Coordinates of C-alpha atoms and ligand atoms in Angstrom, one line a residue:
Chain K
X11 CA -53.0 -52.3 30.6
X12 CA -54.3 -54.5 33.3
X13 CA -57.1 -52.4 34.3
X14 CA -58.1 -52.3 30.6
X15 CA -58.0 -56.0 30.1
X16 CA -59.6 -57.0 33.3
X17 CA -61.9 -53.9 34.4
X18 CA -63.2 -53.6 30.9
X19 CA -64.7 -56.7 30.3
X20 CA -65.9 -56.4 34.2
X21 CA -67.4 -53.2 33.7
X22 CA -69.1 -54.3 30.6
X23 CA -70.6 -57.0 31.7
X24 CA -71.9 -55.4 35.0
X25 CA -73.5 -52.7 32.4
X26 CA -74.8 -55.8 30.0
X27 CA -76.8 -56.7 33.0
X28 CA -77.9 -53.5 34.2
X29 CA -79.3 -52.8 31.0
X30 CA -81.2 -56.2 30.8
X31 CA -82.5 -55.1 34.5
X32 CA -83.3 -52.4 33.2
X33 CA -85.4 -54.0 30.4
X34 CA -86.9 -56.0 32.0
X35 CA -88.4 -54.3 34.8
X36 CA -89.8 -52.2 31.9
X37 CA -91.8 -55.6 31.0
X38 CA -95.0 -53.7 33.1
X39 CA -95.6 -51.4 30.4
X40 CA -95.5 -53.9 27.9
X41 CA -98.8 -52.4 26.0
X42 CA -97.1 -49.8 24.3
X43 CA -94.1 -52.0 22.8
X44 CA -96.7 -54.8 21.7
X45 CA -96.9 -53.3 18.3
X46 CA -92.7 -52.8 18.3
X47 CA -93.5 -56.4 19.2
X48 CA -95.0 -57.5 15.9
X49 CA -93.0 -55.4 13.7
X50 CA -89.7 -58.0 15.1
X51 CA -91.3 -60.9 15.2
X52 CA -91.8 -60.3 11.3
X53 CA -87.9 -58.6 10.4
X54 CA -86.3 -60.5 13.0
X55 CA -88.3 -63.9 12.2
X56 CA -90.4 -64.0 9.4
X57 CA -88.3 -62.5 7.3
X58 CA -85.1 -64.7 8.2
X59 CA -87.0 -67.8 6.9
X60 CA -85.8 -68.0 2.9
X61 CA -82.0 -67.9 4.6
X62 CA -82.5 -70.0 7.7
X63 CA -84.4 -72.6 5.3
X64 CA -81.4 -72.4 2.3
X65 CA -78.7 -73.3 5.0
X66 CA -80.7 -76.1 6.8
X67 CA -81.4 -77.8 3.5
X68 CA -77.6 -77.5 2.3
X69 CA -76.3 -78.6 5.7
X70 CA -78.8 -81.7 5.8
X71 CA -77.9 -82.6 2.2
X72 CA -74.3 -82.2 2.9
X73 CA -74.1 -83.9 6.4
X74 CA -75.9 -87.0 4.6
X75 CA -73.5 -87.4 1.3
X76 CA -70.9 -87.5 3.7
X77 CA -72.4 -89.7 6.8
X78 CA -73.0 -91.6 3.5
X79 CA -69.7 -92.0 1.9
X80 CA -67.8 -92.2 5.7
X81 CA -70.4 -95.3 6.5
X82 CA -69.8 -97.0 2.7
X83 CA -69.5 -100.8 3.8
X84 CA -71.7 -103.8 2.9
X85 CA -71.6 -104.5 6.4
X86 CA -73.7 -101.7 7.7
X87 CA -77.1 -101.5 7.1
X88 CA -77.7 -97.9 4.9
X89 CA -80.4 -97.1 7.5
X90 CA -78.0 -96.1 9.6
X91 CA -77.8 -92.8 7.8
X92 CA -81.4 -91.5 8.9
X93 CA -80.0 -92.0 12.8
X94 CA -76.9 -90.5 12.3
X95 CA -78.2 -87.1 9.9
X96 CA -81.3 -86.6 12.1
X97 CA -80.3 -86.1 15.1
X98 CA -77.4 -84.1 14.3
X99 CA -79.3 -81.8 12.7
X100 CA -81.9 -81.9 15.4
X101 CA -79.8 -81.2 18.2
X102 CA -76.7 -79.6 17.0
X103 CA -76.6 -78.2 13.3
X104 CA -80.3 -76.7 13.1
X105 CA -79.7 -75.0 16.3
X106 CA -75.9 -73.9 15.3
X107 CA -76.2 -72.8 11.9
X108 CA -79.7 -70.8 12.4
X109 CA -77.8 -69.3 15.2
X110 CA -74.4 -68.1 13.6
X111 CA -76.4 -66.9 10.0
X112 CA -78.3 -65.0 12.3
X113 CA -75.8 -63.6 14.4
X114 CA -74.5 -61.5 10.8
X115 CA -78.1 -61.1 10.0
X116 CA -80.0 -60.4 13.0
X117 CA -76.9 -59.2 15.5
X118 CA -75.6 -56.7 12.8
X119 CA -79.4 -55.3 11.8
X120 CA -80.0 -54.6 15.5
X121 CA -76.5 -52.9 16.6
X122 CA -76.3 -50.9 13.4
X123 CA -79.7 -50.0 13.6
X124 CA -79.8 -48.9 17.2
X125 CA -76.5 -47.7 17.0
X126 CA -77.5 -45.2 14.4
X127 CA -80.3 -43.9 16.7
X128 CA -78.0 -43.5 19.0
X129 CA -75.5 -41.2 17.5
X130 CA -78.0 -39.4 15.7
X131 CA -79.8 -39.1 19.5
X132 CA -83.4 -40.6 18.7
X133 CA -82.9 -42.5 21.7
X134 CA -82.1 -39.1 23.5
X135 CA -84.9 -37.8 21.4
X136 CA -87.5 -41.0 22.8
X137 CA -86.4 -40.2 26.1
X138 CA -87.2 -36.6 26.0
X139 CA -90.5 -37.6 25.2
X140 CA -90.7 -39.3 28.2
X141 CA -90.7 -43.0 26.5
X142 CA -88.9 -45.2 28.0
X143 CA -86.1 -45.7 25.1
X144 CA -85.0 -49.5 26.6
X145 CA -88.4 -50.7 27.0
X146 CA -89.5 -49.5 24.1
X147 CA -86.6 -50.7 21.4
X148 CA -85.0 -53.0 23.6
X149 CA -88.1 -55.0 24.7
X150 CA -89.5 -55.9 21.5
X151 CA -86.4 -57.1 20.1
X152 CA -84.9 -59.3 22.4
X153 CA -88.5 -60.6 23.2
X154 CA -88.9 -61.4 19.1
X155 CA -85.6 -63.4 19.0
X156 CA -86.4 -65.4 21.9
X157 CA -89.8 -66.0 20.7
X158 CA -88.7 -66.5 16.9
X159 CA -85.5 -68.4 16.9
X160 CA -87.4 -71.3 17.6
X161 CA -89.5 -71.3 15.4
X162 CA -86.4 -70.4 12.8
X163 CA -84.7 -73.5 14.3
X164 CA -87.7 -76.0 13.6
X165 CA -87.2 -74.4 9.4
X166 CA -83.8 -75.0 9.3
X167 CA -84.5 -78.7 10.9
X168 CA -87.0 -79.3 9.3
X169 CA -86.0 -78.2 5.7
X170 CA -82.4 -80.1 7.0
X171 CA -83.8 -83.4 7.4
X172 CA -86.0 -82.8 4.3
X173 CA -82.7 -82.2 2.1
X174 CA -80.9 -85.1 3.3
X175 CA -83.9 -87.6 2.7
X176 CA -84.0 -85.8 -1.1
X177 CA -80.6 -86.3 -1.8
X178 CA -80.6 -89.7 0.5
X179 CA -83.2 -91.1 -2.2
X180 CA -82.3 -89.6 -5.2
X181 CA -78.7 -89.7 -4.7
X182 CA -79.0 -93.8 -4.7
X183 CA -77.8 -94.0 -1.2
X184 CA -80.8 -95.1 0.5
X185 CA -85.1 -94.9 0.4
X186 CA -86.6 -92.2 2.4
X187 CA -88.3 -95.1 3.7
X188 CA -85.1 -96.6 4.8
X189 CA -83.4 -92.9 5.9
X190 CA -87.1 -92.5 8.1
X191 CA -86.7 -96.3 9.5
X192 CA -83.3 -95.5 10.7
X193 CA -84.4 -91.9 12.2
X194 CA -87.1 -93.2 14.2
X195 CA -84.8 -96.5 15.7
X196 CA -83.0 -94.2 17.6
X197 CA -85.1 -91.2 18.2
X198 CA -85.7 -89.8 21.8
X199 CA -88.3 -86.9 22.1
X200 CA -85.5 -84.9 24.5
X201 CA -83.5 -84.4 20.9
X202 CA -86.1 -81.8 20.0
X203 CA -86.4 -80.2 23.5
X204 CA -82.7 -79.5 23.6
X205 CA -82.6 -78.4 20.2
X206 CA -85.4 -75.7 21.3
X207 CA -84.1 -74.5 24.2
X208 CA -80.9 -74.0 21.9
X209 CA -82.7 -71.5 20.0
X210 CA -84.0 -69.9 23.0
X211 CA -80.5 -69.1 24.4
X212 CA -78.7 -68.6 20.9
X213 CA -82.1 -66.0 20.3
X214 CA -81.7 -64.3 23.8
X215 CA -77.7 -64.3 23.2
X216 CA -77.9 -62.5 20.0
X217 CA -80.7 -60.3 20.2
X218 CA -79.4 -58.6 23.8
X219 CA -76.1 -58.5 23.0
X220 CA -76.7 -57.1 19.7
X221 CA -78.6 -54.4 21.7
X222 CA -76.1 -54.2 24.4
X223 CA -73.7 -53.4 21.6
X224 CA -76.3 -51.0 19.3
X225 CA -77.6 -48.9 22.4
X226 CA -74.3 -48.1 24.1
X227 CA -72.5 -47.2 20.7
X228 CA -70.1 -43.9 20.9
X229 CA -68.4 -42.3 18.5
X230 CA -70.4 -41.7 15.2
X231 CA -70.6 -43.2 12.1
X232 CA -67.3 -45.0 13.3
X233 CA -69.1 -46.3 16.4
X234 CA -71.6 -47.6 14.8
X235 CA -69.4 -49.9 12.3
X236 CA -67.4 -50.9 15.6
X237 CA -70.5 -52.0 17.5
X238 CA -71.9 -53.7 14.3
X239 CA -68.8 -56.2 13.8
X240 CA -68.6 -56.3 17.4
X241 CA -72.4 -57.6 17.7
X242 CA -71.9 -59.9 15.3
X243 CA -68.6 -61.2 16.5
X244 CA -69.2 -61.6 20.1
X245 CA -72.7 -63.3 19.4
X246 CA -70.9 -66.2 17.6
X247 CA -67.9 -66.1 20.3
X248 CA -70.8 -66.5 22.5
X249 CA -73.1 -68.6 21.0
X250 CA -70.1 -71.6 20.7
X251 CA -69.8 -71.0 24.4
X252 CA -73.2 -71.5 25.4
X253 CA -73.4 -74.2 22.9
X254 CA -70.6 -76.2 24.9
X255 CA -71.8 -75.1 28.0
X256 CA -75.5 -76.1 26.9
X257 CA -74.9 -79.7 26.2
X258 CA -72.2 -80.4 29.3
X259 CA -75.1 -79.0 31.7
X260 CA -78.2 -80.8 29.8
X261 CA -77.1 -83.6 28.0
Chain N
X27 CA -90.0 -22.4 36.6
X28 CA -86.5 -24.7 35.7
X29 CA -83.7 -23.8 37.9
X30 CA -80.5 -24.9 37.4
X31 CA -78.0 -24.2 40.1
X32 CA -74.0 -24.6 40.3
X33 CA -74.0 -27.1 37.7
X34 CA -70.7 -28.6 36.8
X35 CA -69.9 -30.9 34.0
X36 CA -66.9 -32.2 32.1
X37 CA -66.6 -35.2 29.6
X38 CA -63.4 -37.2 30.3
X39 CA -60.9 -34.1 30.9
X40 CA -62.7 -31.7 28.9
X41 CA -65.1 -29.6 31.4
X42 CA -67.7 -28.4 29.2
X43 CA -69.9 -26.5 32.2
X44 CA -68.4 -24.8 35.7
X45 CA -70.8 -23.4 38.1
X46 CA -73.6 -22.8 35.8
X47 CA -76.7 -21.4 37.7
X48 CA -79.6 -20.0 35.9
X49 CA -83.4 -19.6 36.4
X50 CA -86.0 -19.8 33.4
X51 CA -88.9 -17.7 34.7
X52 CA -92.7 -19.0 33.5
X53 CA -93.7 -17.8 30.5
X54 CA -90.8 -15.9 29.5
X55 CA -88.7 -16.6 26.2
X56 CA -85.0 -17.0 27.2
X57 CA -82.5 -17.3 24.4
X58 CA -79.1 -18.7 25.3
X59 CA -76.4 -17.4 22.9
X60 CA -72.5 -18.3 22.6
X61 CA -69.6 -19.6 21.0
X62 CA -70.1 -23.0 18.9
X63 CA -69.0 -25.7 21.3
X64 CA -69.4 -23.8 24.2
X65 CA -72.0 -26.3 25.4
X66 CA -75.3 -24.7 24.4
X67 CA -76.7 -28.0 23.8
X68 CA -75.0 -29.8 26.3
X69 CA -77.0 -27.3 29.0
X70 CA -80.0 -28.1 27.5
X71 CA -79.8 -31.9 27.5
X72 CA -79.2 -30.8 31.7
X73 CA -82.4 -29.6 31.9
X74 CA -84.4 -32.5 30.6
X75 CA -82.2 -34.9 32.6
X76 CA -80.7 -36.6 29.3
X77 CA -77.3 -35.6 31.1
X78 CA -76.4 -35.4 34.3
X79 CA -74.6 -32.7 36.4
X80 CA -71.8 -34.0 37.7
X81 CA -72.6 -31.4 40.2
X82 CA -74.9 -29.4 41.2
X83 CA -78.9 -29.6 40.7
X84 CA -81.8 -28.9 38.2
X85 CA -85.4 -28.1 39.3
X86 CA -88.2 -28.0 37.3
X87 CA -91.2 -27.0 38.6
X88 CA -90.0 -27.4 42.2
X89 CA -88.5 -31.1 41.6
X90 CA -84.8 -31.9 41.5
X91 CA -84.8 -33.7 38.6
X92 CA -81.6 -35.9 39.4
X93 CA -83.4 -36.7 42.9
X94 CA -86.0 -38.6 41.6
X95 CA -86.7 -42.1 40.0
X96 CA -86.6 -42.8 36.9
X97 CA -90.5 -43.1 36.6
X98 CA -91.1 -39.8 37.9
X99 CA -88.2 -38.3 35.6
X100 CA -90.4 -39.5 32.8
X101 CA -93.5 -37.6 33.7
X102 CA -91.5 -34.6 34.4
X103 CA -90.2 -34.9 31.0
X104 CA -93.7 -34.7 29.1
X105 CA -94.0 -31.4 30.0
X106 CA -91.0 -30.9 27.8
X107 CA -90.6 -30.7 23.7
X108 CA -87.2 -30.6 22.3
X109 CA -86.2 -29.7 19.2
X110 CA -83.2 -31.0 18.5
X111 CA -80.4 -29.4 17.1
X112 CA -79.4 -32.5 14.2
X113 CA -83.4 -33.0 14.5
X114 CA -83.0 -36.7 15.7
X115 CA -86.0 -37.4 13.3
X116 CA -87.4 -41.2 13.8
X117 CA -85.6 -42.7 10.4
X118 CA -87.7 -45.6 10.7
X119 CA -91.0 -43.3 10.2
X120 CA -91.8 -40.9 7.6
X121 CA -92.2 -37.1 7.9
X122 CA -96.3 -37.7 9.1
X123 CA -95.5 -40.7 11.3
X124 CA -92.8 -38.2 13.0
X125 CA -95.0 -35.6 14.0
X126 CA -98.0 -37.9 14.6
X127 CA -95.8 -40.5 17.4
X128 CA -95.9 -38.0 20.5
X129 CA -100.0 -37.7 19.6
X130 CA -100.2 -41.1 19.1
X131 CA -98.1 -41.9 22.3
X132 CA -99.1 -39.4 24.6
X133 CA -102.6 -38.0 23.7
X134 CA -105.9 -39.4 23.6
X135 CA -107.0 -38.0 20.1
X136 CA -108.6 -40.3 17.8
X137 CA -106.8 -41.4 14.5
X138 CA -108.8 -38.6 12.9
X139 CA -107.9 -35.5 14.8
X140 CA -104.2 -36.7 14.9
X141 CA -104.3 -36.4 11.2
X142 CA -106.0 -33.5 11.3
X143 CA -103.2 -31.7 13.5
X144 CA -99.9 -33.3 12.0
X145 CA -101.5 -31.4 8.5
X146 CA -101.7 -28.6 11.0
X147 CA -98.9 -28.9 12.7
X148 CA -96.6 -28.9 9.0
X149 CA -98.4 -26.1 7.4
X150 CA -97.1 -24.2 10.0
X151 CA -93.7 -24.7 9.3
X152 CA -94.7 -24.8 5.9
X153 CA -94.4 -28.4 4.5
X154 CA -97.0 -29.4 2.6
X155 CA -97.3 -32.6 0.9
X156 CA -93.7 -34.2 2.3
X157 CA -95.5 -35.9 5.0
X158 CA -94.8 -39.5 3.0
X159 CA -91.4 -38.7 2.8
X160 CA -88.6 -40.5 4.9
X161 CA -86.2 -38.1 6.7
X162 CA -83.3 -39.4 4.5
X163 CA -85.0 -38.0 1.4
X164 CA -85.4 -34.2 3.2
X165 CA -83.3 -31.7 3.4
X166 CA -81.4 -30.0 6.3
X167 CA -83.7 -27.1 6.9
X168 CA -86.9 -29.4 6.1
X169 CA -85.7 -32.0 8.7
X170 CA -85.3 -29.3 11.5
X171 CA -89.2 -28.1 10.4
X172 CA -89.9 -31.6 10.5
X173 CA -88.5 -31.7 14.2
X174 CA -90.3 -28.6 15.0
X175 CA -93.3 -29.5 14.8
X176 CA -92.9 -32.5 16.2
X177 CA -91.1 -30.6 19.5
X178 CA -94.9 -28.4 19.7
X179 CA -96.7 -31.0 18.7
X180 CA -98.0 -31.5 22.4
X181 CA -98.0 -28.3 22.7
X182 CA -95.8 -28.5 26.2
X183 CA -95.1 -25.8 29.0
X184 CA -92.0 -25.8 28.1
X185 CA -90.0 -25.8 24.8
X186 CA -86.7 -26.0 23.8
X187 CA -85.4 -25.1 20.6
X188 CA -81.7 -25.9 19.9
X189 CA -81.3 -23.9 16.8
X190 CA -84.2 -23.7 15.0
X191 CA -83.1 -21.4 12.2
X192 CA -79.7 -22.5 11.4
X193 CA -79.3 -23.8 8.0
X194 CA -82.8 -21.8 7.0
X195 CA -82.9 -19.1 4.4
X196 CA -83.8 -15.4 5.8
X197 CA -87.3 -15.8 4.6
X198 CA -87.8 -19.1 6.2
X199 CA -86.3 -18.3 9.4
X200 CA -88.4 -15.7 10.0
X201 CA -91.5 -17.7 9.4
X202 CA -89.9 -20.0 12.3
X203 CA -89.1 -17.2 14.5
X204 CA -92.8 -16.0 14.3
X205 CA -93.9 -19.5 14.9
X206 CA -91.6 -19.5 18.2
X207 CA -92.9 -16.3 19.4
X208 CA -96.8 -16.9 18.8
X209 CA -96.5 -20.1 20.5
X210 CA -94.1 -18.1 23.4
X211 CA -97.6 -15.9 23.6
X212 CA -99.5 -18.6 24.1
X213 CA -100.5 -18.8 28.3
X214 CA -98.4 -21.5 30.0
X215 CA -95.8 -22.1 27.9
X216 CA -91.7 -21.3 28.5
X217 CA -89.5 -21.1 25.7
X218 CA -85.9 -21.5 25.7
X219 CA -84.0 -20.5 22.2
X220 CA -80.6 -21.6 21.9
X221 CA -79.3 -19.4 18.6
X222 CA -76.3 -18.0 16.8
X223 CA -79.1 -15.7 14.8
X224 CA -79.1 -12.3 16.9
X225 CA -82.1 -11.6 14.4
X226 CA -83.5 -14.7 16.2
X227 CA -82.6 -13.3 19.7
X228 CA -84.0 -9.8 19.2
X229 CA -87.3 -10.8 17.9
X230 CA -88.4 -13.3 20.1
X231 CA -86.5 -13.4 23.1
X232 CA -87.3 -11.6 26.6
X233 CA -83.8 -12.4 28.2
X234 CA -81.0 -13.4 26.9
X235 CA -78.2 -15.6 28.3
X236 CA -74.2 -15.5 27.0
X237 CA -72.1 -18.5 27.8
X238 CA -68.8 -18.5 27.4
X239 CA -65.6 -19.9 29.1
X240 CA -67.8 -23.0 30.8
X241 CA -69.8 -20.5 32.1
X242 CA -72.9 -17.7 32.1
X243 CA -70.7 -14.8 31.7
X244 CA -73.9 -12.3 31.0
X245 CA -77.3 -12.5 31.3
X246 CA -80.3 -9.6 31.2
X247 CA -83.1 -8.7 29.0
X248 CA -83.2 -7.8 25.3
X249 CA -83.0 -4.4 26.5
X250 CA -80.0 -4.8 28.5
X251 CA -78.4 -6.3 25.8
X252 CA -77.5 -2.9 24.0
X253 CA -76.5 -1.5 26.7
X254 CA -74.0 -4.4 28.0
X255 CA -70.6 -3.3 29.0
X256 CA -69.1 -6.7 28.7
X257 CA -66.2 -6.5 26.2
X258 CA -66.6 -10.1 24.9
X259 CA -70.6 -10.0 24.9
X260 CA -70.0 -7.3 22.5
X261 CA -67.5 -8.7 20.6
X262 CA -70.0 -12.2 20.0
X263 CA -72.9 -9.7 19.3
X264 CA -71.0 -7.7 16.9
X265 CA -69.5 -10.5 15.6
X266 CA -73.1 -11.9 14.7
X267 CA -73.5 -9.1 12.1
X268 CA -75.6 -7.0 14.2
X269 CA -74.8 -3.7 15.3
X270 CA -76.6 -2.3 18.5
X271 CA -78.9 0.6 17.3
X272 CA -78.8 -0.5 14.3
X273 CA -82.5 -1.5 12.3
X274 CA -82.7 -5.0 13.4
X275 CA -83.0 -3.4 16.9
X276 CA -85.9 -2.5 15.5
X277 CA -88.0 -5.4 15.6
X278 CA -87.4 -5.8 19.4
X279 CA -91.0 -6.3 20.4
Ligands
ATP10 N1 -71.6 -36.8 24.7 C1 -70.5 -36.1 24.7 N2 -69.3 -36.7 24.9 C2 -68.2 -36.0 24.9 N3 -68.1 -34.7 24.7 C3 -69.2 -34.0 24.4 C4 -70.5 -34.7 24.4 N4 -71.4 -33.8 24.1 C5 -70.8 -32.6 23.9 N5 -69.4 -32.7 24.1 C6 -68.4 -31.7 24.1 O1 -68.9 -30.6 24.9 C7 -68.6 -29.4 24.3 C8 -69.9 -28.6 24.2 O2 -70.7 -29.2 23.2 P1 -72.1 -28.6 22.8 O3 -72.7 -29.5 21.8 O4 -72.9 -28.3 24.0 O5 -71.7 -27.2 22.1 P2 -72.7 -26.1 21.5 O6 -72.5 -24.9 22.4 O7 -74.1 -26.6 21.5 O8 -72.1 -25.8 20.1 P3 -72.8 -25.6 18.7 O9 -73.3 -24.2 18.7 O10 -71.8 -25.9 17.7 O11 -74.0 -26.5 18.7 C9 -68.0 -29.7 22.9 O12 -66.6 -29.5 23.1 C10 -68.3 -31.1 22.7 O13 -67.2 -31.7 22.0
MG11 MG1 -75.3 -27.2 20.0

């Protein structure tokens, strides 16, 4: 009981980081994954942006009908709405809600995916070969969420801020004019930043654990349905850690 | 020349392989035949280092494959092609893309002459026009051709089948056994069968070796083989719908 309990979660962390060793001392031989590359940058990014963009606008359009109807006094200049919606979306919703959409989209694709070549041994099968099976589906993945999430995260901002200045103005709560006044009084250019290097950790988090989870998988079709919910699970368990731990360290 | 030498291995408390030593001679065509779940597959994974011997050693080509790092492991392993015994076919590929990746990967050939030898490579096993087809839209025995010719694609020194003719109908399986033995004719390259079809073993095979009980329990030529003594050899033999002496013998080459 306590071995299982303590070792486990020991054991699999010391094999989390092994693997991500592993991977990246594969980084030398990076010629051969470039094209693995590509093809994730495009499922892992590209093709992410129609969601990514959907929940930034609702969650922009939501947070300002509501920063809207909480700030509802003569008193308070309307304004005030643009420098409360955009930098919550900058630094903590665009980041946040990319991140946990993509931890069922992205997380579960991966683990599934390399979960299934697992039990059906094409990794065994790339090995034999003589590939190198972690440098060669490992690699490209984790390197495409890291190098896409940001570029997910500026969508969901941007399309964030963009939904709350639409319903902002033709809601009749305020101008965009008024809603961009307000944004820039108190904007700081380190909003942004954080909100990047966000997306970089919640990227890194949910693409390697997502592998972690998909290469390692035992056990069959079975396996692979535990290591999918897993994936997807831990990666949000995780991503609210780092998210705490993100902004007590930085901010 | 692979040798494998006192080679134990068990997964959790079930011990699959106990003192297993064999040596696979250059050139020669070895078929390993036993019960299903005897670990037939399991020895062969051994020899490519997919698995590791708890115990014990595996040399190929004068190397202990367990001894080395991981870089040299993968160099030693391009002199292998596996065919696997559920295929492991790339589903992320179709059927051409399949037998193409080790050219692609491994061999300098333009685009041109890889096409040129995948078309080869499938007429051999005798698919023709499936090479757009995804694995999932294949069937069993067209999946394991599939897998065959991308195992010889390379043409390697040494090739491992793990069951290439189960699940094939007669006529096929012996267009895959004669594909197995002209390429075991070809100079430089080691063959290792691992078959329930004694058909299989009698027509291409030089030696064959019996596992049973977690370990070799018989091994000696084709010739041998009718002669064996060994009560439960001949029981599995027998068992396989082939009597000794009888016609199939015949086709011992
Ligand atoms: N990765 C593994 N983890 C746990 N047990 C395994 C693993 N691989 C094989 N085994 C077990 O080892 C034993 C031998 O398996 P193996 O696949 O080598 O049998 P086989 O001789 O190839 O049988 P078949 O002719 O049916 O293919 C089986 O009992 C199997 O359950
Ligand atoms: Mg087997």
């Amino acid at each position: 009981m306590l071995e299982r309990h303590i070792l486990g979660p020991i054991e699999a962390l010391g094999q989390y980081v092994l693997l991500l060793s592993k991977a990246f001392r594969s980084l030398g031989e990076f010629g051969i994954y470039q094209k693995n590359l590509f093809q994730q940058m495009v499922r892992i990014g590209i093709d992410s942006i129609p969601i990514v963009a959907l929940a930034g606008l609702f969650s922009g359009a939501v947070l300002t009908v509501q920063t809207a109807y909480q700030l509802e006094s003569p008193f308070i200049p309307q304004s005030i709405i643009g420098s409360i919606v955009v930098p919550s979306m900058v630094l903590e919703l665009g980041a946040v809600v990319t991140g946990f959409i993509l931890a069922g989209r992205v997380g579960a694709r991966i683990a599934a995916e390399l979960g299934t070549m697992r039990v059906t041994e094409q990794i065994d099968a790339l090995e034999a070969m003589g590939l190198n099976s972690i440098g060669y589906l490992i690699v490209p993945r984790v390197m495409a969420g890291i190098l896409m999430f940001p570029v997910l995260y500026i969508t969901a901002t941007g399309v964030g801020i963009g939904g709350g200045v639409g319903v902002a103005h033709y809601g009749g709560f305020l101008s965009a004019g008024e809603f961009v006044a307000g944004a820039r009084q108190f904007f700081s250019p380190f909003d942004p930043i954080f909100g990047l290097i966000k997306s970089f950790v919640f990227g890194f988090i949910i693409t390697s654990v997502a592998c972690y989870k998909g290469y390692y998988t035992g056990g069959g079709a079975e396996g692979v349905g535990r290591s999918t919910t897993e994936a997807a699970v831990l990666s949000c368990v995780y991503i609210l850690f780092a998210n705490l731990a993100l902004a007590v360290l930085i901010l | 020349m692979i040798e494998v030498r006192n080679v134990y291995k068990s997964f959790g408390s079930l011990s699959v392989l106990e003192d297993v030593s064999l040596t696979v001679q250059d050139e020669e065509t070895l078929a390993i035949i036993g019960k299903s779940g005897s670990g037939k597959s399991v020895l062969m994974k051994h020899l490519m280092g997919l698995i590791k011997p708890d115990k014990g050693e595996v040399i190929v080509d004068g190397t202990d494959i367990n001894a080395v790092s991981y870089q040299e492991l993968r160099d030693l392993r391009q002199r292998f092609g596996m065919l696997f015994q559920g295929g492991a076919l790339f589903d992320s590929m179709n059927v051409f893309d399949n037998v193409a990746f080790p050219l692609r990967t491994f061999s300098p050939l333009p685009e041109d002459e890889v096409r040129a030898r995948v078309r080869e490579n499938l007429a051999e096993v005798q698919l023709e026009g499936v090479e757009d087809k995804a694995p999932s839209e294949l069937s069993g025995g067209m999946k394991k051709r599939v897998a065959l010719a991308r195992a010889v694609a390379l043409k390697p020194q040494y090739i491992i089948y793990d069951e290439p003719t189960s699940g094939l109908d007669p006529e096929t399986s012996n267009t895959i056994n004669e594909l197995i033995r002209s390429l075991s004719e070809q100079s430089n390259i080691t063959s290792i069968v691992v078959t329930h079809d004694m058909h299989s073993v009698l027509s291409i095979a030089d030696r064959a070796a019996f596992i049973h009980d977690q370990r070799i329990r018989w091994l000696g030529t084709i010739d041998e083989l009718h002669t064996a003594e060994d009560p439960v050899l001949n029981g599995f033999v027998r068992a396989s719908e082939y009597q000794i002496g009888k016609p199939a013998a015949a086709t011992n080459k």
